[in-house]
PDB file of C-alpha atoms in Angstrom:
ATOM      1  CA  MET A 166       0.000   0.000   0.000  1.00 62.00           C
ATOM      2  CA  THR A 167       1.364   3.428  -0.961  1.00 80.00           C
ATOM      3  CA  ASN A 168       2.261   5.808   1.842  1.00 93.00           C
ATOM      4  CA  ILE A 169       0.341   8.979   1.002  1.00 95.00           C
ATOM      5  CA  VAL A 170       2.608  11.064   3.249  1.00 97.00           C
ATOM      6  CA  LEU A 171       6.318  10.287   3.186  1.00 97.00           C
ATOM      7  CA  TYR A 172       8.643  11.070   6.083  1.00 97.00           C
ATOM      8  CA  GLU A 173      12.415  11.095   5.987  1.00 96.00           C
ATOM      9  CA  LYS A 174      15.182  12.704   8.009  1.00 96.00           C
ATOM     10  CA  CYS A 175      18.495  14.077   6.784  1.00 95.00           C
ATOM     11  CA  ASN A 176      21.088  16.068   8.757  1.00 95.00           C
ATOM     12  CA  GLY A 177      18.631  17.189  11.395  1.00 96.00           C
ATOM     13  CA  VAL A 178      15.923  18.068   8.874  1.00 97.00           C
ATOM     14  CA  ALA A 179      12.579  16.276   8.565  1.00 97.00           C
ATOM     15  CA  ILE A 180      11.233  16.134   5.001  1.00 98.00           C
ATOM     16  CA  ILE A 181       7.478  15.575   4.768  1.00 98.00           C
ATOM     17  CA  THR A 182       6.237  14.850   1.251  1.00 98.00           C
ATOM     18  CA  LEU A 183       2.623  14.663   0.104  1.00 97.00           C
ATOM     19  CA  ASN A 184       2.506  11.526  -2.014  1.00 96.00           C
ATOM     20  CA  ARG A 185      -0.810  11.275  -3.797  1.00 94.00           C
ATOM     21  CA  PRO A 186       0.264  12.647  -7.192  1.00 95.00           C
ATOM     22  CA  ASP A 187      -2.472  10.912  -9.211  1.00 93.00           C
ATOM     23  CA  LYS A 188      -5.014  12.945  -7.207  1.00 93.00           C
ATOM     24  CA  LEU A 189      -2.927  16.153  -7.239  1.00 95.00           C
ATOM     25  CA  ASN A 190      -2.180  15.444  -3.573  1.00 96.00           C
ATOM     26  CA  ALA A 191      -5.772  16.323  -2.685  1.00 94.00           C
ATOM     27  CA  LEU A 192      -6.224  16.600   1.070  1.00 93.00           C
ATOM     28  CA  SER A 193      -8.405  13.642   1.908  1.00 91.00           C
ATOM     29  CA  GLU A 194      -9.346  12.938   5.502  1.00 90.00           C
ATOM     30  CA  GLU A 195      -6.662  10.255   5.645  1.00 91.00           C
ATOM     31  CA  MET A 196      -3.996  12.553   4.210  1.00 93.00           C
ATOM     32  CA  ARG A 197      -4.815  15.327   6.675  1.00 93.00           C
ATOM     33  CA  PHE A 198      -4.448  12.813   9.502  1.00 93.00           C
ATOM     34  CA  LYS A 199      -1.122  11.585   8.112  1.00 94.00           C
ATOM     35  CA  ILE A 200       0.198  15.158   7.796  1.00 95.00           C
ATOM     36  CA  LYS A 201      -0.675  15.856  11.418  1.00 94.00           C
ATOM     37  CA  GLU A 202       0.962  12.579  12.412  1.00 94.00           C
ATOM     38  CA  ALA A 203       4.160  13.452  10.507  1.00 96.00           C
ATOM     39  CA  PHE A 204       4.412  16.907  12.064  1.00 96.00           C
ATOM     40  CA  GLY A 205       3.820  15.420  15.494  1.00 95.00           C
ATOM     41  CA  ARG A 206       6.670  13.003  14.848  1.00 95.00           C
ATOM     42  CA  ALA A 207       8.979  15.856  13.830  1.00 96.00           C
ATOM     43  CA  LYS A 208       7.953  17.912  16.855  1.00 95.00           C
ATOM     44  CA  ASP A 209       8.771  15.101  19.264  1.00 95.00           C
ATOM     45  CA  ASP A 210      12.111  14.224  17.650  1.00 95.00           C
ATOM     46  CA  ASN A 211      14.914  16.096  19.413  1.00 93.00           C
ATOM     47  CA  GLU A 212      17.210  15.382  16.468  1.00 95.00           C
ATOM     48  CA  VAL A 213      14.975  17.409  14.126  1.00 96.00           C
ATOM     49  CA  GLY A 214      15.630  21.150  14.066  1.00 96.00           C
ATOM     50  CA  ALA A 215      13.720  22.169  10.946  1.00 97.00           C
ATOM     51  CA  ILE A 216      11.011  20.776   8.692  1.00 98.00           C
ATOM     52  CA  ILE A 217      10.462  20.810   4.923  1.00 98.00           C
ATOM     53  CA  LEU A 218       6.963  20.277   3.524  1.00 98.00           C
ATOM     54  CA  THR A 219       6.609  19.562  -0.197  1.00 98.00           C
ATOM     55  CA  GLY A 220       4.666  17.432  -2.675  1.00 97.00           C
ATOM     56  CA  LYS A 221       5.244  14.845  -5.386  1.00 96.00           C
ATOM     57  CA  GLY A 222       4.097  15.287  -8.952  1.00 94.00           C
ATOM     58  CA  LYS A 223       2.730  18.409 -10.623  1.00 95.00           C
ATOM     59  CA  ALA A 224       0.913  19.676  -7.528  1.00 96.00           C
ATOM     60  CA  PHE A 225       1.915  20.665  -4.033  1.00 97.00           C
ATOM     61  CA  THR A 226      -1.718  20.039  -3.217  1.00 96.00           C
ATOM     62  CA  ALA A 227      -4.917  20.991  -5.004  1.00 94.00           C
ATOM     63  CA  GLY A 228      -6.652  21.461  -1.654  1.00 90.00           C
ATOM     64  CA  LEU A 229      -9.437  19.518  -0.003  1.00 89.00           C
ATOM     65  CA  ASP A 230     -10.560  16.349  -1.727  1.00 84.00           C
ATOM     66  CA  LEU A 231     -13.805  17.658  -3.242  1.00 80.00           C
ATOM     67  CA  VAL A 232     -14.753  14.204  -4.535  1.00 79.00           C
ATOM     68  CA  GLU A 233     -14.596  12.869  -0.982  1.00 79.00           C
ATOM     69  CA  LEU A 234     -16.514  15.869   0.360  1.00 75.00           C
ATOM     70  CA  GLY A 235     -19.162  15.531  -2.335  1.00 70.00           C
ATOM     71  CA  SER A 236     -19.608  11.840  -1.638  1.00 67.00           C
ATOM     72  CA  GLY A 237     -20.559  12.451   1.962  1.00 64.00           C
ATOM     73  CA  LYS A 238     -17.831  10.096   3.186  1.00 62.00           C
ATOM     74  CA  ALA A 239     -16.205  12.901   5.189  1.00 59.00           C
ATOM     75  CA  ASP A 240     -17.698  15.499   7.508  1.00 57.00           C
ATOM     76  CA  ASN A 241     -17.735  18.730   5.480  1.00 52.00           C
ATOM     77  CA  LYS A 242     -17.809  20.982   8.542  1.00 52.00           C
ATOM     78  CA  ASP A 243     -14.862  19.282  10.193  1.00 54.00           C
ATOM     79  CA  ALA A 244     -12.834  19.199   6.962  1.00 53.00           C
ATOM     80  CA  VAL A 245     -13.128  22.938   6.340  1.00 52.00           C
ATOM     81  CA  SER A 246     -12.851  24.278   9.889  1.00 53.00           C
ATOM     82  CA  ASP A 247     -10.635  21.687  11.585  1.00 64.00           C
ATOM     83  CA  ASN A 248      -7.825  23.757  13.094  1.00 74.00           C
ATOM     84  CA  THR A 249      -5.862  20.749  14.309  1.00 85.00           C
ATOM     85  CA  LEU A 250      -3.994  20.676  10.986  1.00 88.00           C
ATOM     86  CA  GLN A 251      -2.966  24.315  11.324  1.00 87.00           C
ATOM     87  CA  SER A 252      -1.982  23.683  14.936  1.00 87.00           C
ATOM     88  CA  ALA A 253       0.083  20.615  13.988  1.00 91.00           C
ATOM     89  CA  VAL A 254       2.028  22.521  11.328  1.00 91.00           C
ATOM     90  CA  GLY A 255       2.319  25.864  13.077  1.00 86.00           C
ATOM     91  CA  LYS A 256       3.012  24.830  16.635  1.00 86.00           C
ATOM     92  CA  THR A 257       5.929  22.442  16.335  1.00 90.00           C
ATOM     93  CA  GLY A 258       8.198  25.163  17.726  1.00 90.00           C
ATOM     94  CA  LYS A 259      10.505  24.382  14.785  1.00 95.00           C
ATOM     95  CA  PRO A 260      10.888  26.347  11.536  1.00 96.00           C
ATOM     96  CA  VAL A 261       8.874  24.986   8.618  1.00 97.00           C
ATOM     97  CA  ILE A 262       9.876  25.586   4.992  1.00 98.00           C
ATOM     98  CA  CYS A 263       7.300  24.879   2.303  1.00 98.00           C
ATOM     99  CA  GLY A 264       8.757  23.794  -1.025  1.00 98.00           C
ATOM    100  CA  VAL A 265       5.936  24.492  -3.475  1.00 98.00           C
ATOM    101  CA  ASN A 266       6.553  22.211  -6.430  1.00 96.00           C
ATOM    102  CA  GLY A 267       3.383  22.878  -8.436  1.00 96.00           C
ATOM    103  CA  PHE A 268      -0.273  23.771  -7.893  1.00 97.00           C
ATOM    104  CA  ALA A 269      -1.172  25.117  -4.451  1.00 97.00           C
ATOM    105  CA  ILE A 270      -4.889  25.707  -4.650  1.00 96.00           C
ATOM    106  CA  THR A 271      -7.366  26.886  -2.015  1.00 93.00           C
ATOM    107  CA  GLY A 272      -6.838  24.544   0.975  1.00 93.00           C
ATOM    108  CA  GLY A 273      -3.442  23.697  -0.499  1.00 95.00           C
ATOM    109  CA  PHE A 274      -2.638  27.401  -0.608  1.00 96.00           C
ATOM    110  CA  GLU A 275      -3.651  27.636   3.045  1.00 96.00           C
ATOM    111  CA  LEU A 276      -1.463  24.663   3.939  1.00 96.00           C
ATOM    112  CA  ALA A 277       1.526  26.359   2.283  1.00 97.00           C
ATOM    113  CA  LEU A 278       0.865  29.549   4.257  1.00 96.00           C
ATOM    114  CA  MET A 279       1.112  27.591   7.510  1.00 95.00           C
ATOM    115  CA  ALA A 280       4.880  27.372   6.924  1.00 96.00           C
ATOM    116  CA  ASP A 281       7.337  30.021   8.088  1.00 96.00           C
ATOM    117  CA  PHE A 282       8.314  30.797   4.508  1.00 97.00           C
ATOM    118  CA  LEU A 283       7.863  29.446   1.005  1.00 98.00           C
ATOM    119  CA  ILE A 284      10.325  28.465  -1.719  1.00 98.00           C
ATOM    120  CA  ALA A 285       8.737  27.904  -5.127  1.00 98.00           C
ATOM    121  CA  SER A 286       9.766  25.948  -8.186  1.00 97.00           C
ATOM    122  CA  VAL A 287       9.275  27.608 -11.556  1.00 97.00           C
ATOM    123  CA  ASN A 288       6.206  25.372 -11.958  1.00 97.00           C
ATOM    124  CA  ALA A 289       4.454  26.659  -8.829  1.00 97.00           C
ATOM    125  CA  LYS A 290       0.997  28.158  -9.269  1.00 97.00           C
ATOM    126  CA  PHE A 291      -1.191  29.535  -6.498  1.00 98.00           C
ATOM    127  CA  ALA A 292      -4.932  30.130  -6.502  1.00 97.00           C
ATOM    128  CA  ASP A 293      -7.624  30.845  -3.942  1.00 96.00           C
ATOM    129  CA  THR A 294     -10.888  29.448  -5.292  1.00 94.00           C
ATOM    130  CA  HIS A 295     -12.829  29.472  -2.013  1.00 93.00           C
ATOM    131  CA  ALA A 296     -15.421  31.896  -3.392  1.00 93.00           C
ATOM    132  CA  GLN A 297     -15.801  29.950  -6.637  1.00 92.00           C
ATOM    133  CA  VAL A 298     -16.180  26.598  -4.859  1.00 87.00           C
ATOM    134  CA  GLY A 299     -18.516  28.005  -2.220  1.00 87.00           C
ATOM    135  CA  ILE A 300     -16.417  27.523   0.910  1.00 87.00           C
ATOM    136  CA  VAL A 301     -15.356  30.198   3.390  1.00 90.00           C
ATOM    137  CA  PRO A 302     -11.666  29.833   4.373  1.00 91.00           C
ATOM    138  CA  GLY A 303     -11.110  28.072   7.666  1.00 89.00           C
ATOM    139  CA  TRP A 304      -7.343  27.623   7.807  1.00 91.00           C
ATOM    140  CA  GLY A 305      -6.232  31.251   7.938  1.00 90.00           C
ATOM    141  CA  LEU A 306      -5.923  32.328   4.304  1.00 93.00           C
ATOM    142  CA  SER A 307      -8.209  35.376   4.576  1.00 94.00           C
ATOM    143  CA  GLN A 308      -6.005  36.752   7.366  1.00 93.00           C
ATOM    144  CA  LYS A 309      -2.482  35.620   6.436  1.00 93.00           C
ATOM    145  CA  PHE A 310      -2.568  36.313   2.697  1.00 95.00           C
ATOM    146  CA  PRO A 311      -3.387  40.070   2.963  1.00 95.00           C
ATOM    147  CA  ARG A 312      -0.656  40.496   5.566  1.00 93.00           C
ATOM    148  CA  LEU A 313       1.879  39.051   3.129  1.00 94.00           C
ATOM    149  CA  VAL A 314       0.942  40.770  -0.132  1.00 95.00           C
ATOM    150  CA  GLY A 315      -1.287  43.694   0.863  1.00 95.00           C
ATOM    151  CA  LEU A 316      -5.034  43.959   1.326  1.00 96.00           C
ATOM    152  CA  ASN A 317      -6.109  45.112  -2.134  1.00 97.00           C
ATOM    153  CA  ARG A 318      -3.903  42.660  -4.015  1.00 97.00           C
ATOM    154  CA  ALA A 319      -5.084  39.765  -1.835  1.00 97.00           C
ATOM    155  CA  LYS A 320      -8.707  40.739  -2.445  1.00 97.00           C
ATOM    156  CA  GLU A 321      -8.203  40.791  -6.203  1.00 97.00           C
ATOM    157  CA  ILE A 322      -6.586  37.350  -6.240  1.00 97.00           C
ATOM    158  CA  SER A 323      -9.106  35.774  -3.849  1.00 96.00           C
ATOM    159  CA  PHE A 324     -12.227  37.396  -5.313  1.00 97.00           C
ATOM    160  CA  THR A 325     -11.348  36.428  -8.896  1.00 97.00           C
ATOM    161  CA  GLY A 326      -9.804  33.032  -8.142  1.00 96.00           C
ATOM    162  CA  ARG A 327      -7.113  33.678 -10.742  1.00 97.00           C
ATOM    163  CA  PHE A 328      -3.803  31.848 -10.770  1.00 97.00           C
ATOM    164  CA  VAL A 329      -0.569  33.444  -9.567  1.00 97.00           C
ATOM    165  CA  ASP A 330       2.546  31.972 -11.180  1.00 97.00           C
ATOM    166  CA  ALA A 331       5.946  31.671  -9.514  1.00 97.00           C
ATOM    167  CA  GLU A 332       7.314  34.897 -10.994  1.00 97.00           C
ATOM    168  CA  GLU A 333       4.386  36.957  -9.739  1.00 98.00           C
ATOM    169  CA  ALA A 334       4.462  35.181  -6.374  1.00 98.00           C
ATOM    170  CA  LEU A 335       8.074  36.282  -5.958  1.00 98.00           C
ATOM    171  CA  ARG A 336       7.327  39.836  -7.069  1.00 97.00           C
ATOM    172  CA  ILE A 337       4.475  40.322  -4.594  1.00 97.00           C
ATOM    173  CA  GLY A 338       6.329  38.749  -1.661  1.00 96.00           C
ATOM    174  CA  LEU A 339       4.351  35.524  -1.404  1.00 97.00           C
ATOM    175  CA  VAL A 340       7.473  33.358  -1.841  1.00 97.00           C
ATOM    176  CA  ASN A 341      11.090  34.034  -0.896  1.00 97.00           C
ATOM    177  CA  ARG A 342      12.781  32.425  -3.889  1.00 97.00           C
ATOM    178  CA  VAL A 343      12.026  30.743  -7.204  1.00 98.00           C
ATOM    179  CA  VAL A 344      14.269  27.875  -8.295  1.00 97.00           C
ATOM    180  CA  SER A 345      14.200  25.112 -10.878  1.00 97.00           C
ATOM    181  CA  SER A 346      12.194  21.975 -10.149  1.00 96.00           C
ATOM    182  CA  GLU A 347      15.416  20.008  -9.711  1.00 96.00           C
ATOM    183  CA  GLU A 348      16.807  22.532  -7.228  1.00 97.00           C
ATOM    184  CA  LEU A 349      13.698  22.885  -5.089  1.00 97.00           C
ATOM    185  CA  VAL A 350      14.308  20.237  -2.422  1.00 96.00           C
ATOM    186  CA  PRO A 351      18.128  20.715  -2.354  1.00 96.00           C
ATOM    187  CA  VAL A 352      17.693  24.477  -1.850  1.00 97.00           C
ATOM    188  CA  CYS A 353      15.139  23.884   0.903  1.00 97.00           C
ATOM    189  CA  GLN A 354      17.482  21.325   2.461  1.00 97.00           C
ATOM    190  CA  GLN A 355      20.423  23.741   2.486  1.00 95.00           C
ATOM    191  CA  LEU A 356      18.306  26.488   4.037  1.00 97.00           C
ATOM    192  CA  ALA A 357      17.028  24.033   6.632  1.00 97.00           C
ATOM    193  CA  GLU A 358      20.545  22.882   7.485  1.00 95.00           C
ATOM    194  CA  ASP A 359      21.599  26.511   7.946  1.00 93.00           C
ATOM    195  CA  ILE A 360      18.664  26.899  10.327  1.00 95.00           C
ATOM    196  CA  VAL A 361      19.602  23.718  12.205  1.00 94.00           C
ATOM    197  CA  SER A 362      23.093  25.127  12.793  1.00 91.00           C
ATOM    198  CA  ALA A 363      21.588  27.800  15.066  1.00 91.00           C
ATOM    199  CA  ASP A 364      21.157  27.289  18.793  1.00 91.00           C
ATOM    200  CA  ALA A 365      17.834  25.450  19.094  1.00 90.00           C
ATOM    201  CA  ARG A 366      16.659  27.150  22.279  1.00 91.00           C
ATOM    202  CA  THR A 367      17.407  30.633  21.009  1.00 93.00           C
ATOM    203  CA  LEU A 368      15.921  29.918  17.592  1.00 93.00           C
ATOM    204  CA  SER A 369      12.700  28.591  19.105  1.00 92.00           C
ATOM    205  CA  THR A 370      12.339  31.736  21.197  1.00 94.00           C
ATOM    206  CA  ILE A 371      12.997  34.034  18.236  1.00 95.00           C
ATOM    207  CA  LYS A 372      10.452  32.155  16.137  1.00 94.00           C
ATOM    208  CA  ARG A 373       7.869  32.406  18.905  1.00 94.00           C
ATOM    209  CA  ILE A 374       8.265  36.127  19.591  1.00 95.00           C
ATOM    210  CA  THR A 375       8.356  36.934  15.864  1.00 94.00           C
ATOM    211  CA  ASP A 376       5.073  35.096  15.331  1.00 92.00           C
ATOM    212  CA  GLU A 377       3.445  36.533  18.445  1.00 92.00           C
ATOM    213  CA  GLY A 378       4.603  40.074  17.766  1.00 93.00           C
ATOM    214  CA  TYR A 379       3.538  40.099  14.127  1.00 90.00           C
ATOM    215  CA  PHE A 380      -0.129  39.981  15.040  1.00 86.00           C
ATOM    216  CA  THR A 381       0.069  42.773  17.633  1.00 92.00           C
ATOM    217  CA  THR A 382       1.001  46.439  17.562  1.00 93.00           C
ATOM    218  CA  LEU A 383       4.652  47.490  17.306  1.00 93.00           C
ATOM    219  CA  ASN A 384       4.644  48.594  20.931  1.00 95.00           C
ATOM    220  CA  GLU A 385       3.202  45.281  22.136  1.00 96.00           C
ATOM    221  CA  GLY A 386       5.678  43.398  19.965  1.00 95.00           C
ATOM    222  CA  LEU A 387       8.604  45.287  21.477  1.00 96.00           C
ATOM    223  CA  GLN A 388       7.338  44.370  24.942  1.00 96.00           C
ATOM    224  CA  ILE A 389       7.144  40.694  23.940  1.00 96.00           C
ATOM    225  CA  GLU A 390      10.716  40.877  22.677  1.00 96.00           C
ATOM    226  CA  ALA A 391      11.998  42.682  25.782  1.00 96.00           C
ATOM    227  CA  ALA A 392      10.432  40.103  28.103  1.00 96.00           C
ATOM    228  CA  ALA A 393      11.884  37.223  26.100  1.00 95.00           C
ATOM    229  CA  ASN A 394      15.309  38.853  25.991  1.00 95.00           C
ATOM    230  CA  LYS A 395      15.343  39.357  29.750  1.00 94.00           C
ATOM    231  CA  LYS A 396      14.296  35.763  30.461  1.00 93.00           C
ATOM    232  CA  HIS A 397      16.820  34.392  27.975  1.00 92.00           C
ATOM    233  CA  MET A 398      19.754  36.387  29.312  1.00 91.00           C
ATOM    234  CA  GLU A 399      19.026  35.256  32.870  1.00 90.00           C
ATOM    235  CA  THR A 400      19.951  31.719  31.853  1.00 88.00           C
ATOM    236  CA  THR A 401      22.698  32.514  29.323  1.00 86.00           C
ATOM    237  CA  THR A 402      26.284  32.215  30.557  1.00 83.00           C
ATOM    238  CA  PRO A 403      29.461  33.792  29.140  1.00 82.00           C
ATOM    239  CA  GLU A 404      30.779  30.272  28.551  1.00 81.00           C
ATOM    240  CA  PHE A 405      27.758  29.435  26.404  1.00 83.00           C
ATOM    241  CA  LEU A 406      28.182  32.582  24.303  1.00 82.00           C
ATOM    242  CA  ASP A 407      31.884  31.892  23.816  1.00 77.00           C
ATOM    243  CA  GLU A 408      31.107  28.359  22.664  1.00 83.00           C
ATOM    244  CA  ARG A 409      28.481  29.643  20.226  1.00 83.00           C
ATOM    245  CA  ARG A 410      30.997  32.183  18.881  1.00 82.00           C
ATOM    246  CA  LYS A 411      33.454  29.384  18.141  1.00 81.00           C
ATOM    247  CA  ILE A 412      30.746  27.330  16.433  1.00 80.00           C
ATOM    248  CA  VAL A 413      29.732  30.260  14.217  1.00 79.00           C
ATOM    249  CA  MET A 414      33.330  31.005  13.272  1.00 81.00           C
ATOM    250  CA  ALA A 415      33.989  27.340  12.373  1.00 75.00           C
ATOM    251  CA  ARG A 416      30.807  27.261  10.287  1.00 75.00           C
ATOM    252  CA  ASN A 417      31.787  30.400   8.405  1.00 74.00           C
ATOM    253  CA  ARG A 418      35.232  28.939   7.676  1.00 72.00           C
ATOM    254  CA  ARG A 419      33.653  25.768   6.283  1.00 70.00           C
ATOM    255  CA  LYS A 420      31.354  27.772   4.038  1.00 70.00           C
ATOM    256  CA  LYS A 421      34.227  29.923   2.833  1.00 67.00           C
ATOM    257  CA  ASN A 422      36.376  26.895   2.044  1.00 66.00           C
ATOM    258  CA  ALA A 423      33.484  25.206   0.257  1.00 65.00           C
ATOM    259  CA  LYS A 424      33.344  28.108  -2.214  1.00 61.00           C
ATOM    260  CA  LEU A 425      37.060  27.887  -3.066  1.00 52.00           C
TER     261      LEU A 425
END
């Protein structure tokens, strides 16, 4: 039996791959469960410092499995509004990179936006067809998307349901980089390994306060940062900082030598 969600680990990075390419990686009830299971596994693994989420075939994911929803085999209300998927992806405490290999449509678009940042292949295409399909977003798209690309632009894309290709996605700030299909996972892997090289405790705190502060005012965000800084420094020793300095210097030397 085919595993519809693949899980592998390499150099401290968990790679979670949606593996239902014949169905455009449509998010069936079983697949949603398997995704949550995979992220739970990565969260609980102390050897994992970062996570990559991607898909096989010509789609990242085309969104909810509308055939399954239309058949009545799954609970429509739970499928659309179930926040346990968003919680599983967003609350691992570890950075998540989404490698968008192809179509990311509606619920698939929302799943991509649950990551900390997106890297797209040249074949990536995004679309929000909630209005066309007749479903109100339930996984955060109506709130996250405008904050990334601007209110008016997000409204245009969501109201019309038009596709956004990789080049436009980069231009409007939806994705961080666009690479070839062959480079997508290797680029995500290298970024993830760079992330893993950071101090895990410090990185987790920075991720948390960045996320918390983003959805508040600047003044509230600065207070969140100040409180975290104070707590962190109370348990940070000069010996620890000196050791981290040596690690950073050694890493920089390795990178420099690798370019020679």
